[in-house]
Coordinates of C-alpha atoms and ligand atoms in Angstrom, one line a residue:
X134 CA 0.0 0.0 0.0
X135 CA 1.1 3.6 -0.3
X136 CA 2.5 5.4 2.2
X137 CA 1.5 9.1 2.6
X138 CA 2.7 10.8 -0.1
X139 CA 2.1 14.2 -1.9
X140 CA 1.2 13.1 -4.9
X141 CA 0.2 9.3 -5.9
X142 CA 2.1 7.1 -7.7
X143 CA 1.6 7.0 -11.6
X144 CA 0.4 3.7 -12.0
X145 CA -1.6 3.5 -15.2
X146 CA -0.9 4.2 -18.6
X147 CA -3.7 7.0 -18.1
X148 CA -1.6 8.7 -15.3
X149 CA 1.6 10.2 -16.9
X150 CA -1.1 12.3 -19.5
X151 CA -3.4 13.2 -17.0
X152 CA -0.6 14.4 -14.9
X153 CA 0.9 16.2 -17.5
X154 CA -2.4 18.2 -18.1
X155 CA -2.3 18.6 -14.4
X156 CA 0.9 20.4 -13.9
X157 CA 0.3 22.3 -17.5
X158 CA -2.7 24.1 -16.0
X159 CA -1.1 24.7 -12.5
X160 CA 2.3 25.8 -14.1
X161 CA 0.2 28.0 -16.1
X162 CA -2.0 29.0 -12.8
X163 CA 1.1 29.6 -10.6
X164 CA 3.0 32.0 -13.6
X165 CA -0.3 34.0 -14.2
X166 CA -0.6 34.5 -10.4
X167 CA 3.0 35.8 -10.4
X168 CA 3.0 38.1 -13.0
X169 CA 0.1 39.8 -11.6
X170 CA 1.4 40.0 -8.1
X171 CA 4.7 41.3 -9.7
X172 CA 2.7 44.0 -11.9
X173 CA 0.9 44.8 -8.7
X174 CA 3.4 46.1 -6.5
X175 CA 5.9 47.2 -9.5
X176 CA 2.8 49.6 -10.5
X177 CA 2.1 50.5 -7.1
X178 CA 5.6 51.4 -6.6
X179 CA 6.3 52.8 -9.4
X180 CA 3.6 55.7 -10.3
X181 CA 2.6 55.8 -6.6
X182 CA 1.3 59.5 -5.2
X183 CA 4.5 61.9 -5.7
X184 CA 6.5 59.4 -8.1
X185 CA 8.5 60.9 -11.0
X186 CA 7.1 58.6 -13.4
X187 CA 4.8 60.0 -15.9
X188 CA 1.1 59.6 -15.2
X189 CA -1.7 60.6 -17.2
X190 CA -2.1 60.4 -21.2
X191 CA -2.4 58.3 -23.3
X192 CA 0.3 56.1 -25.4
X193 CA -1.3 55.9 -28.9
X194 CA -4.9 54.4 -30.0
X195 CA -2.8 51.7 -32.2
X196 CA -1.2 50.2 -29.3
X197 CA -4.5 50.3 -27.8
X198 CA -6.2 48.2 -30.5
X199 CA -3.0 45.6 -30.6
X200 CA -2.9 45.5 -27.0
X201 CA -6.9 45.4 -26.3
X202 CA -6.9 42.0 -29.4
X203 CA -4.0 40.5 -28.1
X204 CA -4.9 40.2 -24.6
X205 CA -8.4 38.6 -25.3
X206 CA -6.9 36.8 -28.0
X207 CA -4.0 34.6 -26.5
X208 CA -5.8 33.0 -23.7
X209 CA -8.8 32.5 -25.6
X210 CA -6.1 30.5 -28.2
X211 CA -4.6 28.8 -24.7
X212 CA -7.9 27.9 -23.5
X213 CA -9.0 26.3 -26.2
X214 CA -5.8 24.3 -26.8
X215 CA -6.5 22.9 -23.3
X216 CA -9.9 22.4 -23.9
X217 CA -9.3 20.2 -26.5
X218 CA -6.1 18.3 -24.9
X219 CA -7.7 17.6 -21.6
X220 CA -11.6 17.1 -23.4
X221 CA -9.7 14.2 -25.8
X222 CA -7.7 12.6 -23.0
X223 CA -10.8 12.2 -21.1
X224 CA -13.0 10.8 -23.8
X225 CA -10.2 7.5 -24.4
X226 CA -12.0 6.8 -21.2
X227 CA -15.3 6.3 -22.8
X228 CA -13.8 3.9 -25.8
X229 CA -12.1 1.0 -24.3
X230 CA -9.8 -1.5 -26.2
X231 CA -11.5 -4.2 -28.1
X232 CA -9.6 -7.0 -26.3
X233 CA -10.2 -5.5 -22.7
X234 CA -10.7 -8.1 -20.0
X235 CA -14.1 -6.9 -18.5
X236 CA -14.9 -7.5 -15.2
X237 CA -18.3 -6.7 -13.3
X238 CA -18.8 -4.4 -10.5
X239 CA -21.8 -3.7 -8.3
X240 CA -21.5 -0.8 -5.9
X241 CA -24.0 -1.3 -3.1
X242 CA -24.4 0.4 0.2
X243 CA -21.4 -0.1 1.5
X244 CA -19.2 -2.0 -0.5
X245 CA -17.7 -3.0 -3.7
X246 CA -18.4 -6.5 -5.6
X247 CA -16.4 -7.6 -8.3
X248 CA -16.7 -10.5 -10.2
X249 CA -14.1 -11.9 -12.8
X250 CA -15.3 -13.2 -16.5
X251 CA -14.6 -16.8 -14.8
X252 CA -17.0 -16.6 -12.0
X253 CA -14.0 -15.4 -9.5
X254 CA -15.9 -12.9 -7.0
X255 CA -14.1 -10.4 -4.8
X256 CA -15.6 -7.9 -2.1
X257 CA -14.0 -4.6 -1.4
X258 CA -11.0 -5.6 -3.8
X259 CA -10.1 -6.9 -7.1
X260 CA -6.9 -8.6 -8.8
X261 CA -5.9 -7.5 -12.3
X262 CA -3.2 -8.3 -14.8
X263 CA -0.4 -5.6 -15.6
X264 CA 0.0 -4.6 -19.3
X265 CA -4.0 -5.5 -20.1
X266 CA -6.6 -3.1 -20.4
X267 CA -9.6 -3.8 -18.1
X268 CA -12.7 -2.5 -18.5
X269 CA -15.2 -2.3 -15.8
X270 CA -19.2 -2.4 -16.3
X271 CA -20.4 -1.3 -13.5
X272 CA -23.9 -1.1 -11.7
X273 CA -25.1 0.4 -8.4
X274 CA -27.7 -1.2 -6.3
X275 CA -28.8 1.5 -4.6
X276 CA -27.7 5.2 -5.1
X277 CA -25.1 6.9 -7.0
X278 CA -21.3 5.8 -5.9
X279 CA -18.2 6.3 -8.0
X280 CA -15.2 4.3 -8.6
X281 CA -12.0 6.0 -8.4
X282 CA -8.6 5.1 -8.2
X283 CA -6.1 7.7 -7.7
X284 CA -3.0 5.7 -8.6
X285 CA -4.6 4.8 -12.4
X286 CA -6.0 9.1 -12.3
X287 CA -9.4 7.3 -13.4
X288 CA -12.9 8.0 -11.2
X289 CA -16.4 6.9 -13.0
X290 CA -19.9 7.5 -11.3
X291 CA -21.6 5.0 -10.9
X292 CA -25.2 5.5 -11.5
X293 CA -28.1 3.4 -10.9
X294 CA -30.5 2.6 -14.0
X295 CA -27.7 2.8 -16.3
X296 CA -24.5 0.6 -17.6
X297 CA -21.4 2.9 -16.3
X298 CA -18.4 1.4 -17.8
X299 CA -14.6 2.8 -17.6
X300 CA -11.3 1.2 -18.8
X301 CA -7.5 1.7 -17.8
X302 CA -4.4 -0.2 -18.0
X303 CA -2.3 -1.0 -15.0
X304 CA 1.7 -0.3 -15.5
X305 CA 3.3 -1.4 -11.9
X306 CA 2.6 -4.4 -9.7
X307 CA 1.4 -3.2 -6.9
X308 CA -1.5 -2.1 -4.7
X309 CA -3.4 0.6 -4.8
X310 CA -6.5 2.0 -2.9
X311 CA -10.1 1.9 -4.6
X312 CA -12.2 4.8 -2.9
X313 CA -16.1 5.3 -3.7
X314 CA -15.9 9.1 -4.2
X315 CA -19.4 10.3 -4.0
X316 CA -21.3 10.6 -0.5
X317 CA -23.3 7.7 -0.6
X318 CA -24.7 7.2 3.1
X319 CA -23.5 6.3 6.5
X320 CA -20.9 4.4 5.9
X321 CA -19.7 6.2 2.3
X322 CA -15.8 6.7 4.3
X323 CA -15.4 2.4 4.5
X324 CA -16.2 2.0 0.9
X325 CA -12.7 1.2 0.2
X326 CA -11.0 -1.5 -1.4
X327 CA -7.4 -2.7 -2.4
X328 CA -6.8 -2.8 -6.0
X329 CA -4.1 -6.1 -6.8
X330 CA -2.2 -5.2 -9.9
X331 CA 0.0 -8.2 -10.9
X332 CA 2.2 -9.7 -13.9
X333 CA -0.3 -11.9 -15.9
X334 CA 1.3 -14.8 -14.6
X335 CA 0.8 -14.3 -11.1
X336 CA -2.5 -13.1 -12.1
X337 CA -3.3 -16.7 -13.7
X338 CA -2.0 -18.4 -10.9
X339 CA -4.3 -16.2 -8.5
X340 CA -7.7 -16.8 -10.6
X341 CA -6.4 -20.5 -10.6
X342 CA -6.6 -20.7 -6.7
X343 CA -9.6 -19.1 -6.6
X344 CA -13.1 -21.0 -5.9
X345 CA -15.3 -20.5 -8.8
X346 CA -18.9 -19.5 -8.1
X347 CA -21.3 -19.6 -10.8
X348 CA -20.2 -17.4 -13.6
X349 CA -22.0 -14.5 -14.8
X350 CA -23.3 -15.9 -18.1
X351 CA -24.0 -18.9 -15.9
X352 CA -26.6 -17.0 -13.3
X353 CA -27.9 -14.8 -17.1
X354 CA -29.0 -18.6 -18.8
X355 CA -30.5 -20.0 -15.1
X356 CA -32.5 -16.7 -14.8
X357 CA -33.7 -16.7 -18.6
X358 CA -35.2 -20.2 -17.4
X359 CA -36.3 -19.7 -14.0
X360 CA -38.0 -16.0 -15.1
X361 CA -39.7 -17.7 -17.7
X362 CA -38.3 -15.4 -20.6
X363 CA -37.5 -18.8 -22.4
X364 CA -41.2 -19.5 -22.3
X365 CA -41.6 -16.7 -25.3
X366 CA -38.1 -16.4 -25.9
X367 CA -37.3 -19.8 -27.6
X368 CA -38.8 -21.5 -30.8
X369 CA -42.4 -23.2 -30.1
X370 CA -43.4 -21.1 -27.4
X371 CA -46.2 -20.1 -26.3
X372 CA -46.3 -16.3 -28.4
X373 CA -44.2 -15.3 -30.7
X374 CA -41.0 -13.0 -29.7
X375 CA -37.6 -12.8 -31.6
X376 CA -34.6 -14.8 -30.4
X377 CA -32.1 -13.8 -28.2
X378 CA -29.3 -15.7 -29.8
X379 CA -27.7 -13.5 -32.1
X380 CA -29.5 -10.2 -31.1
X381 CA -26.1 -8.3 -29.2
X382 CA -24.4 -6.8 -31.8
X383 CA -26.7 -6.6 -34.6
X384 CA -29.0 -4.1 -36.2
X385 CA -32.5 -4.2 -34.5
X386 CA -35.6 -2.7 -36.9
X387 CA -37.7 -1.2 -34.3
X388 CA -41.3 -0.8 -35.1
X389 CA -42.2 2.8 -36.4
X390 CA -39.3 1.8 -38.9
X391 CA -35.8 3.1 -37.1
X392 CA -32.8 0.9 -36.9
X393 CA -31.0 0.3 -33.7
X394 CA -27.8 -1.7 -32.5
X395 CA -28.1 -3.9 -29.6
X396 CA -26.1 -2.8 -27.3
X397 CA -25.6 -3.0 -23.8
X398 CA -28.2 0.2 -22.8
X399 CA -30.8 -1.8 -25.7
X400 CA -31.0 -4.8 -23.7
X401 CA -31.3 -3.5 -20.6
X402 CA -33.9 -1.2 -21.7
X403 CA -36.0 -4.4 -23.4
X404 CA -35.9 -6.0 -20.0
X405 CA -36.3 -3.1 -17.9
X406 CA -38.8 -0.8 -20.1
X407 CA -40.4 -3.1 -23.3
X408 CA -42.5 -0.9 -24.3
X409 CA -40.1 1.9 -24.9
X410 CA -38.6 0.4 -28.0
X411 CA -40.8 -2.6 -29.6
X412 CA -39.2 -4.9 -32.3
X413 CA -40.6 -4.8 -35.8
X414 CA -43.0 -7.4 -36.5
X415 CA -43.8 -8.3 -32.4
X416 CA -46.5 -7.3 -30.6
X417 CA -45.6 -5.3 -27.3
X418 CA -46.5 -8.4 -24.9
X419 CA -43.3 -8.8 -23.4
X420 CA -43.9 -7.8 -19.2
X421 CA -41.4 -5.2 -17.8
X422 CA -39.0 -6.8 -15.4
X423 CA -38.3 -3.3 -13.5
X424 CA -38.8 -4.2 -10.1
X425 CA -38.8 -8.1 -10.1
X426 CA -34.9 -8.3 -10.7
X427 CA -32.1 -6.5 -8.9
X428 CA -29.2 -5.0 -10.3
X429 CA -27.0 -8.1 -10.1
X430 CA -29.4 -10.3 -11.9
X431 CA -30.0 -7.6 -14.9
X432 CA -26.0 -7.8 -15.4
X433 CA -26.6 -11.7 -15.2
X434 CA -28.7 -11.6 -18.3
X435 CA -27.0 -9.1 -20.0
X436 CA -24.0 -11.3 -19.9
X437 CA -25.6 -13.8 -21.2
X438 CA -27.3 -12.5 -24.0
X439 CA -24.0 -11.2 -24.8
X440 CA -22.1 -14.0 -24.4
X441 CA -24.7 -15.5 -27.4
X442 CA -24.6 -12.1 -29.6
X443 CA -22.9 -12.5 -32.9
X444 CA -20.4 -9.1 -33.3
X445 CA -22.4 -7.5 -35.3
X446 CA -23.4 -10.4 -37.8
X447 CA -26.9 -10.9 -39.6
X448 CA -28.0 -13.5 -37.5
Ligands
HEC606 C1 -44.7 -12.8 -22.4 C2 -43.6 -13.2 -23.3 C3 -42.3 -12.6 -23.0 C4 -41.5 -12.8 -21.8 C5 -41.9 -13.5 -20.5 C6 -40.3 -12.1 -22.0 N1 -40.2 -11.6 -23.2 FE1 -38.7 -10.5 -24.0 N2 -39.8 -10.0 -25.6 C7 -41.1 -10.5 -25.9 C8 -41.6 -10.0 -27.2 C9 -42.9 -10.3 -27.8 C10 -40.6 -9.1 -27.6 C11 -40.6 -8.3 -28.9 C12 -41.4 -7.0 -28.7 C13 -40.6 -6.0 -28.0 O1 -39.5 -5.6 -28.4 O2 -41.1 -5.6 -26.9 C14 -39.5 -9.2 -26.7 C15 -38.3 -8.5 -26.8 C16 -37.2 -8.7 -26.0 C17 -35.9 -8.2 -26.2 C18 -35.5 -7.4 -27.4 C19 -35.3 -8.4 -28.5 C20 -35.1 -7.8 -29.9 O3 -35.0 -8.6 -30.9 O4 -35.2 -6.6 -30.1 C21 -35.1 -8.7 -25.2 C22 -33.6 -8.4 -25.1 C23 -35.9 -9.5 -24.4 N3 -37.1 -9.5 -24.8 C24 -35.4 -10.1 -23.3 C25 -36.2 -10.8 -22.3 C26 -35.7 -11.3 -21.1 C27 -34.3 -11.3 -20.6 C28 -36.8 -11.9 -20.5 C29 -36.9 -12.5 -19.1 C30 -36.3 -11.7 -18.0 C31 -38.0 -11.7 -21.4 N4 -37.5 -11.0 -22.5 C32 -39.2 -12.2 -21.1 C33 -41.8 -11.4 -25.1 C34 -41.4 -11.8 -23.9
CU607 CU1 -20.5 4.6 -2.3

């Protein structure tokens, strides 16, 4: 763990950029806040009451004009140069790699669950491989907490009613402290966890040695039984609703004639809200689940379904 430091450690490849936007702006902060301390007392020194130094009167109108443009014209050029450095670093965030491991997280009141993609569940902690970019998709069970880890400079709220996802890369063994950084209740302050970074090796070995609980996608195709969606859901049911093998991915035609792509929010928004956006060619039968399944077991089906999606394939 950390000791107390100043500053924390640079542990993700995310770190060294943010950092460098960080000391940019307070580089920039501490020089403006010199030079007009500096002008400050040089001008009240040097045209104070009695001073020989000439007062009144204008220089000429051109200097005016140059000086009047240039001054509203530089920092509005600085400002947006780090608008658009810091903005772009902090949308990476929102695209993570292709091969990212994903892990789940639920924030609940008062603690964090993680669960790896084979089954292996942590509380208040979670081991990842160096060198690999993770991304998290995370839910709350409750009320809005957010994930931050000040070694890897990343921090995501975590909402409830929506998928919150967030990515980084770890650089260093090592580990590092997890806080939940929005005031969640009572016990918001022992919302912590240890974050494990490890070489991948050491990171097999752990996930190796760890029981194995039922996986994700596992708890997603018991539920899609025991909640009766495969009683509609599958081939020579008792109505008639589209299969869920091969939905993630793909093009959906709604009815009303738009075209959507399943994606993580569309599925949880079929389960959660079925009227909102109907399937071409079905009939809006399908019961809203909002309220008769947690958090935990929305993820659990959105696992599965997709675990079964086809990338995007006509299927
Ligand atoms: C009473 C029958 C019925 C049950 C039970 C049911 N569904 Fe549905 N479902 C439908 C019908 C009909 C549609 C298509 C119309 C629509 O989009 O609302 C549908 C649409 C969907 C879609 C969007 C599919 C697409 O092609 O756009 C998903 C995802 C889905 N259901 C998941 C589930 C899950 C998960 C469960 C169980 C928790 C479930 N459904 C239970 C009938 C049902
Ligand atoms: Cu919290």
């Amino acid at each position: 763990m950390e000791g107390l430091s100043f500053f924390p450690k640079e542990a993700s490849t995310f770190a060294p950029r943010t950092d460098a936007v960080f000391f940019t702006l307070l580089g920039l902060s501490a020089f403006m806040t010199l030079a007009v301390a500096f002008l400050l007392v040089y001008f009240c020194t040097r045209y104070r009451r009695g001073s020989k130094a000439r007062h009144g009167g204008r220089v000429s109108k051109l200097i005016d004009l140059e000086f009047e443009a240039g001054w509203s014209l530089i920092p509005l050029f600085i400002f947006l140069f780090l608008f658009t450095w810091a903005a772009g670093q902090e949308f990476t965030l929102f695209y993570p790699p292709k091969d990212a491991l994903e892990i789940s997280v639920v924030g609940k009141q008062w603690m964090w669950k993680t669960e790896h993609p084979g089954g292996q569940r942590e509380i208040n902690a979670l081991h990842i491989p160096i060198g690999r970019p993770i991304k998290l998709d995370m839910v709350s069970q409750d009320t809005i907490h957010s994930f931050y880890v000040p070694a890897f400079r990343v921090k995501h709220d975590v909402v409830p009613g929506r998928d919150n996802e967030m990515w980084f890369e770890a650089k260093e063994p090592g580990a590092y402290r997890l806080f939940c950084a929005e005031f969640c209740g009572t016990d918001h302050s022992r919302m912590i966890g240890t974050i494990t970074a490890m070489p991948p090796e050491d990171y097999a070995r752990w996930l190796d040695a760890q029981p194995t609980g039922e996986t994700l996608v596992a708890e997603g195709r018991r539920l899609y039984h025991e909640l009766g969606c495969s009683g509609c859901h599958e081939a020579g049911g008792s109505v008639r609703a589209p299969p869920l093998h091969g939905l993630y991915g793909g093009p959906v035609p709604l009815e009303g004639g738009a075209v959507v792509t399943a994606d993580e929010r569309y599925v949880r928004d079929s389960i959660l809200r079925p009227k909102s956006q109907v399937a071409a060619g079905y009939k809006p039968i399908m019961p809203s689940f909002q309220g008769s399944i947690d958090e935990g077991e929305l993820q659990a089906l959105q696992a599965w379904i997709r675990s079964i999606g086809d990338g995007g394939k006509e299927g």
